[in-house]
mmCIF file of C-alpha atoms in Angstrom:
data_model
loop_
_atom_site.group_PDB
_atom_site.id
_atom_site.type_symbol
_atom_site.label_atom_id
_atom_site.label_comp_id
_atom_site.label_asym_id
_atom_site.label_seq_id
_atom_site.Cartn_x
_atom_site.Cartn_y
_atom_site.Cartn_z
ATOM 1 C CA MET A 1 -12.135 -1.765 26.798
ATOM 2 C CA SER A 2 -13.264 1.279 24.789
ATOM 3 C CA ASP A 3 -13.004 1.544 21.029
ATOM 4 C CA THR A 4 -10.379 4.263 21.464
ATOM 5 C CA THR A 5 -8.265 2.003 23.680
ATOM 6 C CA THR A 6 -8.626 -0.861 21.229
ATOM 7 C CA ALA A 7 -7.566 1.343 18.306
ATOM 8 C CA GLY A 8 -4.590 2.649 20.258
ATOM 9 C CA SER A 9 -3.515 -0.880 21.148
ATOM 10 C CA LEU A 10 -3.746 -2.012 17.541
ATOM 11 C CA GLN A 11 -1.761 0.982 16.326
ATOM 12 C CA GLU A 12 0.994 0.240 18.818
ATOM 13 C CA GLU A 13 0.932 -3.441 17.858
ATOM 14 C CA VAL A 14 1.461 -2.515 14.210
ATOM 15 C CA ARG A 15 4.280 -0.103 15.074
ATOM 16 C CA GLU A 16 6.130 -2.666 17.171
ATOM 17 C CA TYR A 17 5.631 -5.422 14.612
ATOM 18 C CA TYR A 18 7.152 -3.376 11.799
ATOM 19 C CA ARG A 19 9.912 -1.948 13.965
ATOM 20 C CA ALA A 20 10.966 -5.547 14.556
ATOM 21 C CA LYS A 21 10.721 -6.284 10.834
ATOM 22 C CA ALA A 22 12.944 -3.302 10.046
ATOM 23 C CA ALA A 23 15.523 -4.593 12.526
ATOM 24 C CA GLU A 24 15.375 -8.052 10.952
ATOM 25 C CA ALA A 25 15.366 -6.774 7.369
ATOM 26 C CA GLU A 26 18.244 -8.930 6.228
ATOM 27 C CA THR A 27 16.360 -12.145 7.037
ATOM 28 C CA SER A 28 12.680 -11.192 7.281
ATOM 29 C CA GLY A 29 9.982 -13.110 5.448
ATOM 30 C CA ALA A 30 6.570 -12.024 4.228
ATOM 31 C CA CYS A 31 4.073 -10.388 6.527
ATOM 32 C CA CYS A 32 0.925 -11.341 4.771
ATOM 33 C CA SER A 33 1.099 -15.128 4.673
ATOM 34 C CA PRO A 34 2.753 -17.947 6.530
ATOM 35 C CA ASP A 35 4.084 -19.084 3.146
ATOM 36 C CA PRO A 36 7.266 -17.187 2.209
ATOM 37 C CA GLN A 37 7.427 -19.081 -1.078
ATOM 38 C CA THR A 38 4.704 -16.935 -2.656
ATOM 39 C CA PHE A 39 4.640 -13.639 -0.720
ATOM 40 C CA GLY A 40 7.265 -11.035 0.143
ATOM 41 C CA PRO A 41 10.440 -11.405 -1.976
ATOM 42 C CA ALA A 42 8.875 -14.315 -3.900
ATOM 43 C CA ALA A 43 6.361 -11.913 -5.470
ATOM 44 C CA TYR A 44 9.223 -10.341 -7.452
ATOM 45 C CA ASP A 45 10.433 -13.367 -9.389
ATOM 46 C CA GLU A 46 11.029 -11.251 -12.513
ATOM 47 C CA ILE A 47 13.655 -9.025 -10.865
ATOM 48 C CA GLY A 48 17.020 -9.458 -12.520
ATOM 49 C CA PRO A 49 20.483 -9.020 -10.996
ATOM 50 C CA GLY A 50 21.253 -5.413 -10.179
ATOM 51 C CA THR A 51 17.658 -4.221 -10.486
ATOM 52 C CA ALA A 52 17.452 -3.530 -6.738
ATOM 53 C CA PRO A 53 19.773 -4.149 -3.784
ATOM 54 C CA ASP A 54 19.408 -7.590 -2.217
ATOM 55 C CA ALA A 55 18.702 -5.909 1.132
ATOM 56 C CA ALA A 56 15.676 -4.134 -0.348
ATOM 57 C CA LEU A 57 14.314 -7.361 -1.833
ATOM 58 C CA LEU A 58 14.769 -9.305 1.397
ATOM 59 C CA ALA A 59 13.032 -6.528 3.342
ATOM 60 C CA SER A 60 9.877 -6.841 1.240
ATOM 61 C CA LEU A 61 6.800 -7.486 3.382
ATOM 62 C CA GLY A 62 4.226 -7.259 0.642
ATOM 63 C CA CYS A 63 1.794 -9.489 -1.198
ATOM 64 C CA GLY A 64 2.498 -8.472 -4.782
ATOM 65 C CA ASN A 65 4.452 -6.227 -7.130
ATOM 66 C CA PRO A 66 2.504 -2.949 -7.371
ATOM 67 C CA SER A 67 5.070 -1.159 -9.513
ATOM 68 C CA ALA A 68 4.334 -3.712 -12.246
ATOM 69 C CA VAL A 69 0.580 -3.727 -11.537
ATOM 70 C CA ALA A 70 0.409 0.045 -12.066
ATOM 71 C CA GLU A 71 2.079 -0.140 -15.489
ATOM 72 C CA LEU A 72 4.243 2.870 -14.737
ATOM 73 C CA ARG A 73 5.427 5.096 -17.559
ATOM 74 C CA GLU A 74 8.410 7.401 -17.962
ATOM 75 C CA GLY A 75 8.032 10.856 -16.487
ATOM 76 C CA GLU A 76 5.213 10.004 -14.073
ATOM 77 C CA THR A 77 4.990 11.047 -10.426
ATOM 78 C CA VAL A 78 4.360 8.065 -8.154
ATOM 79 C CA LEU A 79 3.399 7.786 -4.485
ATOM 80 C CA ASP A 80 4.043 4.564 -2.576
ATOM 81 C CA LEU A 81 1.839 4.323 0.526
ATOM 82 C CA GLY A 82 3.732 2.443 3.228
ATOM 83 C CA SER A 83 7.048 2.274 1.391
ATOM 84 C CA GLY A 84 8.795 0.098 3.991
ATOM 85 C CA GLY A 85 12.310 -0.974 3.041
ATOM 86 C CA GLY A 86 12.119 0.841 -0.275
ATOM 87 C CA LEU A 87 11.919 -1.955 -2.845
ATOM 88 C CA ASP A 88 8.826 -0.619 -4.613
ATOM 89 C CA VAL A 89 10.122 2.956 -4.712
ATOM 90 C CA ILE A 90 13.372 1.716 -6.247
ATOM 91 C CA LEU A 91 11.567 -0.327 -8.899
ATOM 92 C CA SER A 92 9.164 2.545 -9.577
ATOM 93 C CA ALA A 93 12.013 5.044 -9.874
ATOM 94 C CA ARG A 94 13.644 2.902 -12.523
ATOM 95 C CA ARG A 95 10.356 2.605 -14.428
ATOM 96 C CA VAL A 96 9.550 6.346 -14.480
ATOM 97 C CA GLY A 97 13.118 7.323 -15.318
ATOM 98 C CA PRO A 98 15.049 10.500 -14.550
ATOM 99 C CA ASP A 99 12.176 12.749 -15.621
ATOM 100 C CA GLY A 100 9.820 11.071 -13.127
ATOM 101 C CA ARG A 101 9.652 11.210 -9.348
ATOM 102 C CA VAL A 102 8.692 8.721 -6.662
ATOM 103 C CA PHE A 103 7.537 9.591 -3.152
ATOM 104 C CA GLY A 104 7.832 6.900 -0.505
ATOM 105 C CA LEU A 105 5.628 7.466 2.553
ATOM 106 C CA ASP A 106 6.100 5.568 5.813
ATOM 107 C CA PHE A 107 5.220 6.199 9.455
ATOM 108 C CA LEU A 108 8.310 4.595 11.016
ATOM 109 C CA GLU A 109 11.737 6.221 11.287
ATOM 110 C CA GLU A 110 13.289 2.743 11.242
ATOM 111 C CA MET A 111 11.717 1.853 7.906
ATOM 112 C CA LEU A 112 12.601 5.238 6.399
ATOM 113 C CA ALA A 113 16.235 4.792 7.461
ATOM 114 C CA LEU A 114 16.294 1.313 5.921
ATOM 115 C CA ALA A 115 14.751 2.630 2.700
ATOM 116 C CA ALA A 116 17.221 5.519 2.545
ATOM 117 C CA ARG A 117 20.145 3.075 2.716
ATOM 118 C CA ASN A 118 18.650 0.874 0.027
ATOM 119 C CA VAL A 119 17.887 3.828 -2.267
ATOM 120 C CA ALA A 120 21.464 5.077 -1.833
ATOM 121 C CA ASP A 121 22.836 1.605 -2.615
ATOM 122 C CA ALA A 122 20.687 1.538 -5.757
ATOM 123 C CA GLU A 123 22.219 4.888 -6.813
ATOM 124 C CA ILE A 124 18.830 6.430 -7.574
ATOM 125 C CA ASP A 125 18.236 10.171 -7.200
ATOM 126 C CA ASN A 126 14.560 10.599 -8.151
ATOM 127 C CA VAL A 127 13.131 9.280 -4.864
ATOM 128 C CA VAL A 128 11.814 11.434 -2.008
ATOM 129 C CA LEU A 129 11.099 9.696 1.312
ATOM 130 C CA LEU A 130 8.401 11.217 3.532
ATOM 131 C CA LYS A 131 7.431 10.526 7.128
ATOM 132 C CA GLY A 132 3.698 10.464 7.714
ATOM 133 C CA THR A 133 0.585 8.341 7.751
ATOM 134 C CA ILE A 134 -1.546 7.132 4.881
ATOM 135 C CA GLU A 135 -4.562 8.740 6.579
ATOM 136 C CA SER A 136 -2.988 12.205 6.206
ATOM 137 C CA ILE A 137 -0.677 12.275 3.201
ATOM 138 C CA PRO A 138 1.821 15.183 3.350
ATOM 139 C CA LEU A 139 1.435 16.195 -0.299
ATOM 140 C CA PRO A 140 -0.704 18.830 -2.046
ATOM 141 C CA ALA A 141 -3.899 17.919 -3.873
ATOM 142 C CA ASP A 142 -3.845 16.818 -7.522
ATOM 143 C CA THR A 143 -0.083 16.223 -7.661
ATOM 144 C CA VAL A 144 0.372 12.461 -8.118
ATOM 145 C CA ASP A 145 -0.085 10.490 -11.344
ATOM 146 C CA VAL A 146 -0.061 7.035 -9.778
ATOM 147 C CA ILE A 147 -0.526 5.646 -6.268
ATOM 148 C CA ILE A 148 0.883 2.243 -5.425
ATOM 149 C CA SER A 149 0.783 0.327 -2.151
ATOM 150 C CA ASN A 150 1.808 -3.164 -1.103
ATOM 151 C CA CYS A 151 -0.174 -4.856 1.659
ATOM 152 C CA VAL A 152 -0.533 -1.674 3.724
ATOM 153 C CA ILE A 153 -4.065 -0.305 3.377
ATOM 154 C CA ASN A 154 -5.453 -3.273 5.320
ATOM 155 C CA LEU A 155 -3.373 -2.116 8.309
ATOM 156 C CA SER A 156 -5.186 1.218 8.596
ATOM 157 C CA LEU A 157 -7.780 1.696 11.332
ATOM 158 C CA ASN A 158 -9.424 4.562 9.398
ATOM 159 C CA LYS A 159 -9.788 3.307 5.862
ATOM 160 C CA PRO A 160 -12.306 5.973 4.714
ATOM 161 C CA ALA A 161 -9.639 8.603 5.474
ATOM 162 C CA VAL A 162 -7.083 6.654 3.423
ATOM 163 C CA PHE A 163 -9.372 6.485 0.403
ATOM 164 C CA ALA A 164 -10.271 10.171 0.722
ATOM 165 C CA GLU A 165 -6.591 11.074 0.811
ATOM 166 C CA MET A 166 -5.800 8.951 -2.225
ATOM 167 C CA ALA A 167 -8.527 10.719 -4.174
ATOM 168 C CA ARG A 168 -7.284 14.122 -2.959
ATOM 169 C CA VAL A 169 -3.638 13.767 -3.996
ATOM 170 C CA LEU A 170 -4.290 12.002 -7.320
ATOM 171 C CA ALA A 171 -4.237 14.324 -10.291
ATOM 172 C CA PRO A 172 -7.237 14.184 -12.630
ATOM 173 C CA GLY A 173 -6.683 11.149 -14.839
ATOM 174 C CA GLY A 174 -4.444 9.575 -12.204
ATOM 175 C CA ARG A 175 -4.741 5.937 -11.216
ATOM 176 C CA LEU A 176 -4.231 3.353 -8.488
ATOM 177 C CA GLY A 177 -2.224 0.143 -8.820
ATOM 178 C CA ILE A 178 -2.398 -1.570 -5.438
ATOM 179 C CA SER A 179 -1.507 -4.981 -4.054
ATOM 180 C CA ASP A 180 -3.419 -5.895 -0.905
ATOM 181 C CA VAL A 181 -5.030 -8.777 0.953
ATOM 182 C CA VAL A 182 -8.785 -8.779 0.275
ATOM 183 C CA ALA A 183 -11.548 -10.931 1.724
ATOM 184 C CA GLU A 184 -14.297 -12.722 -0.112
ATOM 185 C CA ASP A 185 -17.667 -11.073 0.511
ATOM 186 C CA ARG A 186 -18.889 -14.151 2.387
ATOM 187 C CA LEU A 187 -16.551 -13.480 5.330
ATOM 188 C CA SER A 188 -17.656 -11.236 8.188
ATOM 189 C CA PRO A 189 -15.066 -9.036 9.954
ATOM 190 C CA GLU A 190 -15.125 -11.524 12.834
ATOM 191 C CA GLU A 191 -14.380 -14.428 10.499
ATOM 192 C CA ARG A 192 -11.485 -12.517 8.956
ATOM 193 C CA ALA A 193 -10.015 -11.918 12.424
ATOM 194 C CA GLU A 194 -10.234 -15.652 13.165
ATOM 195 C CA ARG A 195 -7.889 -16.336 10.238
ATOM 196 C CA GLY A 196 -5.005 -14.067 11.234
ATOM 197 C CA GLY A 197 -3.864 -11.002 13.132
ATOM 198 C CA HIS A 198 -4.074 -7.339 12.217
ATOM 199 C CA SER A 199 -0.330 -6.830 11.867
ATOM 200 C CA GLN A 200 -0.140 -9.890 9.628
ATOM 201 C CA CYS A 201 -2.446 -8.172 7.106
ATOM 202 C CA ILE A 202 -5.423 -10.491 7.637
ATOM 203 C CA ALA A 203 -7.814 -9.207 10.321
ATOM 204 C CA GLY A 204 -8.002 -5.711 8.828
ATOM 205 C CA ALA A 205 -8.622 -6.814 5.253
ATOM 206 C CA LEU A 206 -11.535 -5.280 3.381
ATOM 207 C CA SER A 207 -13.928 -7.406 1.372
ATOM 208 C CA VAL A 208 -14.249 -6.988 -2.387
ATOM 209 C CA SER A 209 -17.523 -5.081 -2.009
ATOM 210 C CA GLU A 210 -16.126 -2.866 0.748
ATOM 211 C CA TYR A 211 -13.094 -1.975 -1.375
ATOM 212 C CA LYS A 212 -15.249 -1.014 -4.344
ATOM 213 C CA GLU A 213 -17.701 0.954 -2.199
ATOM 214 C CA LEU A 214 -14.916 3.006 -0.597
ATOM 215 C CA LEU A 215 -13.339 3.742 -3.978
ATOM 216 C CA ASP A 216 -16.670 4.789 -5.420
ATOM 217 C CA ALA A 217 -17.463 6.977 -2.398
ATOM 218 C CA VAL A 218 -14.452 9.209 -3.132
ATOM 219 C CA GLY A 219 -15.055 9.370 -6.875
ATOM 220 C CA LEU A 220 -12.497 6.809 -8.073
ATOM 221 C CA LYS A 221 -13.941 4.944 -11.033
ATOM 222 C CA ASP A 222 -13.799 1.620 -12.890
ATOM 223 C CA ALA A 223 -12.610 -0.186 -9.788
ATOM 224 C CA GLU A 224 -11.524 -3.774 -10.183
ATOM 225 C CA VAL A 225 -10.343 -6.271 -7.591
ATOM 226 C CA VAL A 226 -8.633 -9.365 -8.989
ATOM 227 C CA PHE A 227 -7.541 -12.221 -6.737
ATOM 228 C CA THR A 228 -4.059 -13.575 -7.462
ATOM 229 C CA GLN A 229 -3.404 -16.174 -4.768
ATOM 230 C CA GLU A 230 -4.776 -17.418 -1.472
ATOM 231 C CA ALA A 231 -3.516 -15.874 1.772
ATOM 232 C CA ALA A 232 -5.920 -17.740 4.079
ATOM 233 C CA ASP A 233 -9.303 -19.420 3.765
ATOM 234 C CA GLY A 234 -11.489 -16.835 2.035
ATOM 235 C CA LEU A 235 -8.727 -14.202 1.869
ATOM 236 C CA HIS A 236 -6.513 -13.530 -1.113
ATOM 237 C CA ALA A 237 -3.656 -11.423 -2.329
ATOM 238 C CA ALA A 238 -5.277 -9.166 -4.887
ATOM 239 C CA ILE A 239 -4.631 -6.484 -7.476
ATOM 240 C CA ILE A 240 -6.787 -3.363 -7.110
ATOM 241 C CA ARG A 241 -7.057 -0.785 -9.860
ATOM 242 C CA ALA A 242 -9.130 2.391 -10.246
ATOM 243 C CA HIS A 243 -8.719 5.872 -11.705
ATOM 244 C CA LYS A 244 -9.669 9.460 -10.995
ATOM 245 C CA PRO A 245 -11.758 10.968 -13.791
ATOM 246 C CA VAL A 246 -10.222 13.808 -15.749
ATOM 247 C CA ASP A 247 -13.189 15.937 -14.698
ATOM 248 C CA SER A 248 -13.676 14.692 -11.147
ATOM 249 C CA THR A 249 -15.375 17.755 -9.657
ATOM 250 C CA ALA A 250 -18.881 16.441 -10.089
ATOM 251 C CA ASP A 251 -18.028 12.867 -9.136
ATOM 252 C CA ALA A 252 -15.989 13.150 -5.956
ATOM 253 C CA GLN A 253 -17.255 14.286 -2.597
ATOM 254 C CA GLU A 254 -15.487 17.197 -0.954
ATOM 255 C CA CYS A 255 -12.864 15.945 1.469
ATOM 256 C CA GLU A 256 -10.659 17.780 3.884
ATOM 257 C CA PRO A 257 -6.940 16.863 3.837
ATOM 258 C CA GLY A 258 -6.332 14.100 6.332
ATOM 259 C CA GLY A 259 -10.045 13.668 6.989
ATOM 260 C CA THR A 260 -13.017 11.724 5.793
ATOM 261 C CA CYS A 261 -15.486 12.811 3.162
ATOM 262 C CA CYS A 262 -18.192 15.207 4.155
#
C-alpha cells in the first residue's frame, strides 16, 4: 500500500469516527483515553450550572480545557482548531466577552451543525463557525490573538502545515494555549501506534521534542509542554503554550497559506 493510500485511509477513518461521535453526542465519552473519568467532560470539572449547554459538555472529545489554559482576556479574537461540538468556543466566547470574537473551525458538517445548535442554546452571538481543515485555515494572516485546540493536532497527517498555519494567522504577540496528547521522547512512532489508534488520539501524537521543534521552525517562541495526566504508557494529556514574537519577521520562515514552510 502506498503512502498516499495509507494517508487517504487514515483521513477517512478519522472522518467516520467523528461523524459517529457527532451522531452520538448526547452520550459520547472521551476520544483520547479509555478512561472517561478524567478526559472529555471530566476535564471541565470547574464548569458551573448554565455556563454551557449540557449537550455541548457531553459532546466534548478532548483531553483538557484549552480555554482556561490560554488565559483568555476580554476583547480578544480566538481561533479554536477542531471545534467539534462547540464547548470550547462557548467557554471562550464567555471569557472574551461581547467585544471579543471566537472562530470555531471544523472539517465535518455534522460537527458544525452540532456546534451551531449548542451555540444557539447558549445564546451567544460572538461566535463564527467555519468549515475547513487545520492544515489550511480560512482566515487572513495576523488576525488572531489566541489559538486554542483540544486533542486535535495529533489527528493531522501533515503537522508541519498545521504549525505553519498557526504561525501565519496569529497576530504578532499572539499565543497558543493547546491541550493535546503528547508522547515521551523515549517512544518511537511505532511504539506510539502500539498503544492506541490514530482516531483515538494516540498513534498520531507528537513527542515533546517534536512539538517544540515544529513550533520553533515556524518562529513560535518560549514553547513549553507540560504533562497533566497519563493517557497510555508513555503518552500524556499535556498543555502546550508558545507565542509569536511582536517582531516576528526575522524569526519566522516564510510560509504559504495552507502549505509548509519554505
